[in-house]
CSV table of N, CA, C and O in Angstrom, one decimal:
chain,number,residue,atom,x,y,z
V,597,UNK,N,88.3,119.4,102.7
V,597,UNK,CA,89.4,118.5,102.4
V,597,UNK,C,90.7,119.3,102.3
V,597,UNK,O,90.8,120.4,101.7
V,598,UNK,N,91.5,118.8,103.0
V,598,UNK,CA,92.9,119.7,103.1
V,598,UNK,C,93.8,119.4,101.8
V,598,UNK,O,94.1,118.3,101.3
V,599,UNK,N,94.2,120.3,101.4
V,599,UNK,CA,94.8,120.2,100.1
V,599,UNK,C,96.4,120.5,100.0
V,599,UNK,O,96.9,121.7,100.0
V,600,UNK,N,97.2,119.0,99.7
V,600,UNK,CA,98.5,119.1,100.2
V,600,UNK,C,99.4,119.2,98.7
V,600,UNK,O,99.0,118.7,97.7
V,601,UNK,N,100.7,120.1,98.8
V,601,UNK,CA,101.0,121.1,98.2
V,601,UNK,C,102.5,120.7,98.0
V,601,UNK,O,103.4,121.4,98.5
V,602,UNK,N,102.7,119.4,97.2
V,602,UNK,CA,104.0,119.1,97.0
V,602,UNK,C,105.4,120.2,95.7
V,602,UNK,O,105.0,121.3,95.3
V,603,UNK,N,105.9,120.1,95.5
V,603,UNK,CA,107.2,121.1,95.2
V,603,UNK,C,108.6,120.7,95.3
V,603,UNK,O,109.2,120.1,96.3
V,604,UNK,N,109.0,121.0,94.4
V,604,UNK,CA,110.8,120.3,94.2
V,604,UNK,C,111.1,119.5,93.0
V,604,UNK,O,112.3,119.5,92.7
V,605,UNK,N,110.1,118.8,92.2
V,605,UNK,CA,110.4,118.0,91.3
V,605,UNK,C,111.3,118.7,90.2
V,605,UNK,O,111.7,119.9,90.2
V,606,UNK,N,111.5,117.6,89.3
V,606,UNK,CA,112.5,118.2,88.1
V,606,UNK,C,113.0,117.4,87.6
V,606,UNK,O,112.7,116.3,88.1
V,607,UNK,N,113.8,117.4,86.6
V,607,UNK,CA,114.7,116.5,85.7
V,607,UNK,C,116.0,116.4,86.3
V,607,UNK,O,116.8,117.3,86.5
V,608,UNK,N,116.2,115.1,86.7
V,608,UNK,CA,117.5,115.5,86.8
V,608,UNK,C,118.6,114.3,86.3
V,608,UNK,O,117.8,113.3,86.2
V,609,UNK,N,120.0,113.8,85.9
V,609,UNK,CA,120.8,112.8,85.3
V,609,UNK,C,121.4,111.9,86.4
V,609,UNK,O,122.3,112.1,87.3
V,610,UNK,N,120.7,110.9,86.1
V,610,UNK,CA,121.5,109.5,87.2
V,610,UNK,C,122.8,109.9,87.8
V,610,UNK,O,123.9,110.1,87.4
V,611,UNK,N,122.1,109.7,89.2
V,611,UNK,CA,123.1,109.7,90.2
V,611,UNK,C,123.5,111.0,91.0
V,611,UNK,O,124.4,111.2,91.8
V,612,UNK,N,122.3,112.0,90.2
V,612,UNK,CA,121.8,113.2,91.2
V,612,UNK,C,120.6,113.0,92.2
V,612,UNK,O,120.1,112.0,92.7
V,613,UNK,N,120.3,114.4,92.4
V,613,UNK,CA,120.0,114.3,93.9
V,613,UNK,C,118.6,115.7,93.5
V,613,UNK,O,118.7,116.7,92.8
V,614,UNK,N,117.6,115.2,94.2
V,614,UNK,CA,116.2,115.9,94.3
V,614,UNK,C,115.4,115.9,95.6
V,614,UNK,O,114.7,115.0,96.0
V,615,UNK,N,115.6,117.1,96.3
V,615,UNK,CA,114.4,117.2,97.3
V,615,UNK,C,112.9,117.9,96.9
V,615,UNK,O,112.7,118.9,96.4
V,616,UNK,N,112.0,116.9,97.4
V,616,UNK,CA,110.6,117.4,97.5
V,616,UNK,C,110.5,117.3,99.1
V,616,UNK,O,111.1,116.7,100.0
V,617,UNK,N,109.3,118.6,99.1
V,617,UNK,CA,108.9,118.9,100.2
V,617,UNK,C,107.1,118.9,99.9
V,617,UNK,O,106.7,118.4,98.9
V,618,UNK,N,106.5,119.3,100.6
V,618,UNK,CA,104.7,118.8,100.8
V,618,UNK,C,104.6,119.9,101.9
V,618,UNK,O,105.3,119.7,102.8
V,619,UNK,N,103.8,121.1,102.1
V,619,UNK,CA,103.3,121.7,102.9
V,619,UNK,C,101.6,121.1,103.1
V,619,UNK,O,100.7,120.8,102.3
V,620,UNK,N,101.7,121.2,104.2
V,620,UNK,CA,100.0,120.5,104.6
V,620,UNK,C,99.7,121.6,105.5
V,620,UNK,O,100.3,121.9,106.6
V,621,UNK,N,98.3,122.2,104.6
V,621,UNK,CA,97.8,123.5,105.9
V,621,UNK,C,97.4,122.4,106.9
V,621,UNK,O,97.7,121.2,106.8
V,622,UNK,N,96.9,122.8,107.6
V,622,UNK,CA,95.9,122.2,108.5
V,622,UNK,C,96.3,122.5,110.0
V,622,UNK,O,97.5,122.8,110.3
V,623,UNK,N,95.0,122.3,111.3
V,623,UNK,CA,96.1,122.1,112.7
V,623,UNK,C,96.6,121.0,113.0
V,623,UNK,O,97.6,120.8,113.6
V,624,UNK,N,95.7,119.9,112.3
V,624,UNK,CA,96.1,118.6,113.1
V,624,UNK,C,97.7,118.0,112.6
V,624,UNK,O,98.4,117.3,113.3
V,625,UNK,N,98.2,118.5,111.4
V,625,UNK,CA,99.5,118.5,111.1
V,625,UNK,C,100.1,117.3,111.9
V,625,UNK,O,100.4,116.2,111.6
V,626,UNK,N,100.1,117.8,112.6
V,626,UNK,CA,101.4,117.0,114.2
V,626,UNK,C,100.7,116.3,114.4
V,626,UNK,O,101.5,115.6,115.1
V,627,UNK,N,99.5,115.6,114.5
V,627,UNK,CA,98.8,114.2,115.0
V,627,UNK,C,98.9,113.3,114.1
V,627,UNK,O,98.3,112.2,114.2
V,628,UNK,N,99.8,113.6,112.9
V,628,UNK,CA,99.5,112.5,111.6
V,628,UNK,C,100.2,112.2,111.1
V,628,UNK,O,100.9,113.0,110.5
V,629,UNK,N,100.6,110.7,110.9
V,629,UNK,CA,101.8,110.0,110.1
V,629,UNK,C,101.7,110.7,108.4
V,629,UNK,O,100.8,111.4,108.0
V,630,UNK,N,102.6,110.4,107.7
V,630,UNK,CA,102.8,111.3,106.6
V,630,UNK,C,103.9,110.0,105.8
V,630,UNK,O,104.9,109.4,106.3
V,631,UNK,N,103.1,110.1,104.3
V,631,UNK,CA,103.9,109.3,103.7
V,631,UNK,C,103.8,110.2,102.4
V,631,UNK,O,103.2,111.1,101.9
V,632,UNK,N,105.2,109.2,101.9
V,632,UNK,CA,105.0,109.9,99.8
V,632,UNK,C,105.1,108.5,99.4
V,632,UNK,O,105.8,107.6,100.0
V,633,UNK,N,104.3,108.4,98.1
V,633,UNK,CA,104.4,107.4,97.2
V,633,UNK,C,105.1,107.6,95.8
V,633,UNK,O,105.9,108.5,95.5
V,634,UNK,N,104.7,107.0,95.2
V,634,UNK,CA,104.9,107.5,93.7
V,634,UNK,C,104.3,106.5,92.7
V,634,UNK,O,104.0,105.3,92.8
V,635,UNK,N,104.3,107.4,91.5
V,635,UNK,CA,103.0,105.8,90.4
V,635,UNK,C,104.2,105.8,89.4
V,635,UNK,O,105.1,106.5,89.9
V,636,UNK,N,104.8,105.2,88.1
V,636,UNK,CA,105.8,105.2,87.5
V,636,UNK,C,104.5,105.6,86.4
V,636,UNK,O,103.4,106.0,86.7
V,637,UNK,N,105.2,105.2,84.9
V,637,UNK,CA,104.5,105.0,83.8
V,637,UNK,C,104.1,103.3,84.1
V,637,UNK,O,104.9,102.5,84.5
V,638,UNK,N,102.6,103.0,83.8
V,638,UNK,CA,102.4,101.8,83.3
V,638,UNK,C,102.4,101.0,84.8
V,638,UNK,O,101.7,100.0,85.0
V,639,UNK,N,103.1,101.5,85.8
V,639,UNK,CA,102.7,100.7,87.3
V,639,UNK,C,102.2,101.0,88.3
V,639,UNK,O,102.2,102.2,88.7
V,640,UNK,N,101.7,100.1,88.8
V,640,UNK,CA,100.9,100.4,90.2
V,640,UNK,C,101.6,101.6,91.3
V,640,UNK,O,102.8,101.5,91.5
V,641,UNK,N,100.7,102.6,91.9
V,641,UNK,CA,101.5,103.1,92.7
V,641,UNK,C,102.1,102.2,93.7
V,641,UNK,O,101.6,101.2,94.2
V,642,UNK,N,103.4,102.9,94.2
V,642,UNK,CA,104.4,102.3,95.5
V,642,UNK,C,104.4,103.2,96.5
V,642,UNK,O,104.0,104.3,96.4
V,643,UNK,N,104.9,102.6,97.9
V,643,UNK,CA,105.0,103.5,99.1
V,643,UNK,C,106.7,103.4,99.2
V,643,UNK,O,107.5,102.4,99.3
V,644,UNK,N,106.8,105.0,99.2
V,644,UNK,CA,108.4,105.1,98.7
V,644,UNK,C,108.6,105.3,100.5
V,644,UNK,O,109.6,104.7,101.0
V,645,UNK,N,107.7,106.0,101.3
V,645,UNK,CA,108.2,106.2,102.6
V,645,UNK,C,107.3,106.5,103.7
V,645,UNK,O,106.4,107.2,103.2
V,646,UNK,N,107.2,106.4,104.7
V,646,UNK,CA,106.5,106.9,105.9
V,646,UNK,C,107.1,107.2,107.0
V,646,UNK,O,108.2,106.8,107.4
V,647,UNK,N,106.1,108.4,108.0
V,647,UNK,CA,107.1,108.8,109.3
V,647,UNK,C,105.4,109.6,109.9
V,647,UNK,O,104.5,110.2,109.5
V,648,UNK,N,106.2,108.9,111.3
V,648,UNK,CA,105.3,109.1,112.2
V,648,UNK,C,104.9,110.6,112.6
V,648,UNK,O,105.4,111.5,112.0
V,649,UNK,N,104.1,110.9,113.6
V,649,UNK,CA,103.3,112.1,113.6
V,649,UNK,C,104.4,112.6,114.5
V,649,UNK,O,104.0,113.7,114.8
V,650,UNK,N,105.9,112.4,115.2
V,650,UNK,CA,106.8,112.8,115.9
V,650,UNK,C,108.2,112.9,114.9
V,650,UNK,O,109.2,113.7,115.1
V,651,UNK,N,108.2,112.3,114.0
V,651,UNK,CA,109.4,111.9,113.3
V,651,UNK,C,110.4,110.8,113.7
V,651,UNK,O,111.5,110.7,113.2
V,652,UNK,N,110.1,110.4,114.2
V,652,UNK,CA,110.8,108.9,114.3
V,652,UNK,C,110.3,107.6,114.2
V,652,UNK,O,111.0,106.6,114.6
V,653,UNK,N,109.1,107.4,113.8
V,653,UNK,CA,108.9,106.4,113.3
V,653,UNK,C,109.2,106.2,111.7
V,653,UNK,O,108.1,106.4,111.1
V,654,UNK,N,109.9,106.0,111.0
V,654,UNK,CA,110.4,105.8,109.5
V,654,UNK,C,110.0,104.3,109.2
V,654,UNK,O,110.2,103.2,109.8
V,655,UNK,N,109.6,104.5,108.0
V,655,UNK,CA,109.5,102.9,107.2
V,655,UNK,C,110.0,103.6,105.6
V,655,UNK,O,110.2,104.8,105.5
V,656,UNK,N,110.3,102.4,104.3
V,656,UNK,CA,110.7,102.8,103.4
V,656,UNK,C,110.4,102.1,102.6
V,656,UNK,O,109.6,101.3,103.2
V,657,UNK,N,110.4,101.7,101.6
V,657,UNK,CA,110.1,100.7,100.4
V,657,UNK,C,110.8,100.1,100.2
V,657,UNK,O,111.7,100.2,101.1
V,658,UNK,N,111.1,99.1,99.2
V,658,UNK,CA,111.8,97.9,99.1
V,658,UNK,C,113.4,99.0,98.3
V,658,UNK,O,113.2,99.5,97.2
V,659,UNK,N,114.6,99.0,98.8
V,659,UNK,CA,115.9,99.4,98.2
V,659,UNK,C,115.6,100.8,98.3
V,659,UNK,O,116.0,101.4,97.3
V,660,UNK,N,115.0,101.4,99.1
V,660,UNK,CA,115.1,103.3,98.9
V,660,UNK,C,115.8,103.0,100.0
V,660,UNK,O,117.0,103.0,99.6
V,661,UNK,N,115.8,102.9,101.2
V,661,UNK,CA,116.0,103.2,102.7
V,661,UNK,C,117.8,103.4,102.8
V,661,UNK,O,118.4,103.5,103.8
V,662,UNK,N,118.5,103.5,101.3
V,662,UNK,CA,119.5,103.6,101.5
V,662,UNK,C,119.8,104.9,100.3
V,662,UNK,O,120.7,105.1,99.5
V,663,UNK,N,118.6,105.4,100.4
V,663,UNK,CA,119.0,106.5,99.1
V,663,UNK,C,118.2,107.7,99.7
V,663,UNK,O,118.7,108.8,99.7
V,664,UNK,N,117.1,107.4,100.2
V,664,UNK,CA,116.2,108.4,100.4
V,664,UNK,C,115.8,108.4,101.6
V,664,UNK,O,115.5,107.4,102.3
V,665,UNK,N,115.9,110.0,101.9
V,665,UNK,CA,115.3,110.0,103.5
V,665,UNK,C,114.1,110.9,103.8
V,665,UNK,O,113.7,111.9,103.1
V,666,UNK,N,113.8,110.6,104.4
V,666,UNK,CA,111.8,110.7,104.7
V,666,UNK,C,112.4,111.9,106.5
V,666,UNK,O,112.9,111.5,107.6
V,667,UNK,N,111.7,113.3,106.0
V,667,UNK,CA,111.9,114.1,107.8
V,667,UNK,C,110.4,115.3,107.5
V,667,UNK,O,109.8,115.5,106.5
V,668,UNK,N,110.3,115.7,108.3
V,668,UNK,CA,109.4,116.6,108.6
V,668,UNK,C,109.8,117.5,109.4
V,668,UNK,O,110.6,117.2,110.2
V,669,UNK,N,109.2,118.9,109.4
V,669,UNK,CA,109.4,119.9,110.3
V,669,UNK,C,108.0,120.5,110.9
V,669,UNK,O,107.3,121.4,110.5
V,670,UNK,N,107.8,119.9,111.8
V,670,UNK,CA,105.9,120.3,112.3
V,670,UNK,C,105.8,121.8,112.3
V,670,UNK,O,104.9,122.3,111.7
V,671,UNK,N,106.6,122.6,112.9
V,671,UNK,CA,106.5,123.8,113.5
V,671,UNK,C,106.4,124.6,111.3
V,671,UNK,O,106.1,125.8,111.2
V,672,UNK,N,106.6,123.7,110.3
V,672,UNK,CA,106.2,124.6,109.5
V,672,UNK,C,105.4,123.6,108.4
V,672,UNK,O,105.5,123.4,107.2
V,673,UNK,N,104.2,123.0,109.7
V,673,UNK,CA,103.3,121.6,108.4
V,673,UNK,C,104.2,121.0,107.3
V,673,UNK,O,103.7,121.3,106.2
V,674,UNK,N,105.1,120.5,107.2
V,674,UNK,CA,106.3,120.5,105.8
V,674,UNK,C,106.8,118.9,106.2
V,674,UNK,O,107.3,118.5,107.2
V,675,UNK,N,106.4,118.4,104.7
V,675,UNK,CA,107.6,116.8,105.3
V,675,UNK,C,108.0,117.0,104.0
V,675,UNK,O,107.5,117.7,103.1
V,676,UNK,N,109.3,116.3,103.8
V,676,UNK,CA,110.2,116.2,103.0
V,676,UNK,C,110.7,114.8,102.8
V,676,UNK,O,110.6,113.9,103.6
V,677,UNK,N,111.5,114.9,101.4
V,677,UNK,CA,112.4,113.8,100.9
V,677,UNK,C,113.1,113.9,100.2
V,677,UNK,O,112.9,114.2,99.1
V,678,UNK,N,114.5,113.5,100.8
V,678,UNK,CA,115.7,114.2,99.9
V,678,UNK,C,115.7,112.9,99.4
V,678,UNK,O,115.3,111.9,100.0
V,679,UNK,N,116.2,112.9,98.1
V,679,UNK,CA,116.7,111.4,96.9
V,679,UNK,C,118.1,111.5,96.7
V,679,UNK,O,118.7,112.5,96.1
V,680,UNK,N,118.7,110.5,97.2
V,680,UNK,CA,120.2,110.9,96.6
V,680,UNK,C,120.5,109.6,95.5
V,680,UNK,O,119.8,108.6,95.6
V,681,UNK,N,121.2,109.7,94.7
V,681,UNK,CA,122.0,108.4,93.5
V,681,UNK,C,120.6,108.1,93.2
V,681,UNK,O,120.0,107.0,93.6
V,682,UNK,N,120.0,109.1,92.6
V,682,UNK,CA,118.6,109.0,91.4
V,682,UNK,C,119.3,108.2,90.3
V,682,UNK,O,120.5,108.2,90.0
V,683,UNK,N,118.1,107.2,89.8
V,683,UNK,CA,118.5,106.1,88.8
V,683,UNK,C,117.2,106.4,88.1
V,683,UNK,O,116.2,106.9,88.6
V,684,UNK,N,117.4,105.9,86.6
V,684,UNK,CA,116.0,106.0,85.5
V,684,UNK,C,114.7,105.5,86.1
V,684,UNK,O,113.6,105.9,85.8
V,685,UNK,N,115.1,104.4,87.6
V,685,UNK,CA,114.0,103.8,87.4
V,685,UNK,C,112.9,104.3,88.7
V,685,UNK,O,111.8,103.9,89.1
V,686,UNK,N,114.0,105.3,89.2
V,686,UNK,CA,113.1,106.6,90.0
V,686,UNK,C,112.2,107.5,89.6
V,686,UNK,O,111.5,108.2,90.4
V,687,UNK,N,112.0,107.7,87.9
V,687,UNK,CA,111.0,108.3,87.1
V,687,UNK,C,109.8,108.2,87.6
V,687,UNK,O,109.6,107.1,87.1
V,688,UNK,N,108.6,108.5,88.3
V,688,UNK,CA,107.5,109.0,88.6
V,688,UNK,C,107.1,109.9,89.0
V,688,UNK,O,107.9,110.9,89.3
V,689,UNK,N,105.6,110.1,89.2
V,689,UNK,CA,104.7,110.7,89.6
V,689,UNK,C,105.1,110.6,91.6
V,689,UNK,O,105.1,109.5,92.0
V,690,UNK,N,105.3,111.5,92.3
V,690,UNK,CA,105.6,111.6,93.5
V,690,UNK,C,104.6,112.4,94.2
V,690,UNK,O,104.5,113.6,94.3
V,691,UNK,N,103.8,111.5,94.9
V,691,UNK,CA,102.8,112.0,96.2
V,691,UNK,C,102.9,112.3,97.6
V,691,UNK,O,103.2,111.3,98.2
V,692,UNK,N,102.7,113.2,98.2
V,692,UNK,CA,102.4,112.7,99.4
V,692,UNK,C,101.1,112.8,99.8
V,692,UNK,O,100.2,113.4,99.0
V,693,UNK,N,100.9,112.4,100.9
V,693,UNK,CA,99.6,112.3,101.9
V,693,UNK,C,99.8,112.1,103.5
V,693,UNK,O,100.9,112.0,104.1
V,694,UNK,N,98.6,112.1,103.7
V,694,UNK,CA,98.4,111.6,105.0
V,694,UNK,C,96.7,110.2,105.2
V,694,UNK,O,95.8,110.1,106.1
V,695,UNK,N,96.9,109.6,104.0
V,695,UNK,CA,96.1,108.8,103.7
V,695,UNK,C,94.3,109.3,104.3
V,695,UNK,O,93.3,108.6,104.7
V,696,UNK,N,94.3,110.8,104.1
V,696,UNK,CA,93.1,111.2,104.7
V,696,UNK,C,92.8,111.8,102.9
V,696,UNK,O,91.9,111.8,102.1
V,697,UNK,N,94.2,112.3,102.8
V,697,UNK,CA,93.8,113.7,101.6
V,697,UNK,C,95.5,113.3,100.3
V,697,UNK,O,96.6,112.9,100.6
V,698,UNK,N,95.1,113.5,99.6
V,698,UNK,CA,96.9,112.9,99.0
V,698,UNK,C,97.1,114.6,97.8
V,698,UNK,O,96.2,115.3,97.2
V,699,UNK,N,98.3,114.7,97.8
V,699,UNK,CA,98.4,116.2,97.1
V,699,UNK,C,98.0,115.7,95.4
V,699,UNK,O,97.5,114.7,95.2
V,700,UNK,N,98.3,116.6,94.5
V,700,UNK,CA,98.7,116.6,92.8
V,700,UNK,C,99.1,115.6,92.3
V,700,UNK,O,98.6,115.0,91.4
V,701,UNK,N,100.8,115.4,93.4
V,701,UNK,CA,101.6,114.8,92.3
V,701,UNK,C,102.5,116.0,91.9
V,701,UNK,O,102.0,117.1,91.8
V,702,UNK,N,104.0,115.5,91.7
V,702,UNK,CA,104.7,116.0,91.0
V,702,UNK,C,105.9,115.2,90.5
V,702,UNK,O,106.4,114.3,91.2
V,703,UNK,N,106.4,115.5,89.4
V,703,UNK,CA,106.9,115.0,88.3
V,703,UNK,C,108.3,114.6,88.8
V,703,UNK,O,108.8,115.5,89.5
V,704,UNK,N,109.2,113.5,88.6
V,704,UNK,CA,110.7,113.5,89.0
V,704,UNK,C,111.0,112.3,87.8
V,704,UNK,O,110.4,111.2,87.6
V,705,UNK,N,112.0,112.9,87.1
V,705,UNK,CA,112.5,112.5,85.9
V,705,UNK,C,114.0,112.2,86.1
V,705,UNK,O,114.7,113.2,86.5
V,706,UNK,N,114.5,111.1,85.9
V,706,UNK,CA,115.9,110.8,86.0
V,706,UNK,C,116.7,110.3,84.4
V,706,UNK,O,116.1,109.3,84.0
V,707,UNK,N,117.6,110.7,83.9
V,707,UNK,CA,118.1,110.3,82.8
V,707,UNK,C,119.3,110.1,83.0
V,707,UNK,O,120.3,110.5,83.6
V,708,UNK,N,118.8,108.7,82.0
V,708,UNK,CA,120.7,107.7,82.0
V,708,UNK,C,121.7,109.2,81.4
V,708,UNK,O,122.9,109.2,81.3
């Protein structure tokens, strides 16, 4: 099982900005759409984004698609997501995957 290797979280004060990134060893890398989710406290996890095995297929969750962008760099297994105008209620647990294998989790904390 390939074991994916998210990085970037932190605290940070509404209406800043947090990039995570996810390195996925593997070869198949480039054959595989790639999403991040996130779980809050107390709620179901959400699908904050998706992108295709080329980078141009993008989808987003309901009100991110204008805050957060979803890209990848094949040539170094790596997708990313920059967060811009973080709000409190961006506080979760932040995954990605490739719905084969899903990483840790890492922490993103926003304060009023």
């Amino acid at each position: 099982q390939v074991h994916l290797v998210e990085s970037g979280g932190g605290s940070v004060q509404a209406g800043g900005s947090l990039n995570l990134s996810c390195l996925v060893p593997g070869s198949d890398f480039t054959s595989r759409a790639m999403g991040w989710y996130r779980q809050a406290p107390g709620k179901e996890r959400e699908m904050v984004a998706t992108i295709g095995p080329g980078g141009h297929l993008r989808n987003y969750g309901d009100s991110m698609e204008s805050r957060f962008t979803i890209a990848r760099d094949n040539s170094r297994n790596t997708v990313y997501l920059q967060m811009h105008s973080l709000e409190p209620e961006d506080t979760a647990i932040y995954y990605c995957t490739n719905w084969v294998s899903w990483g840790q989790g890492i922490q993103v904390t926003v304060s009023s």
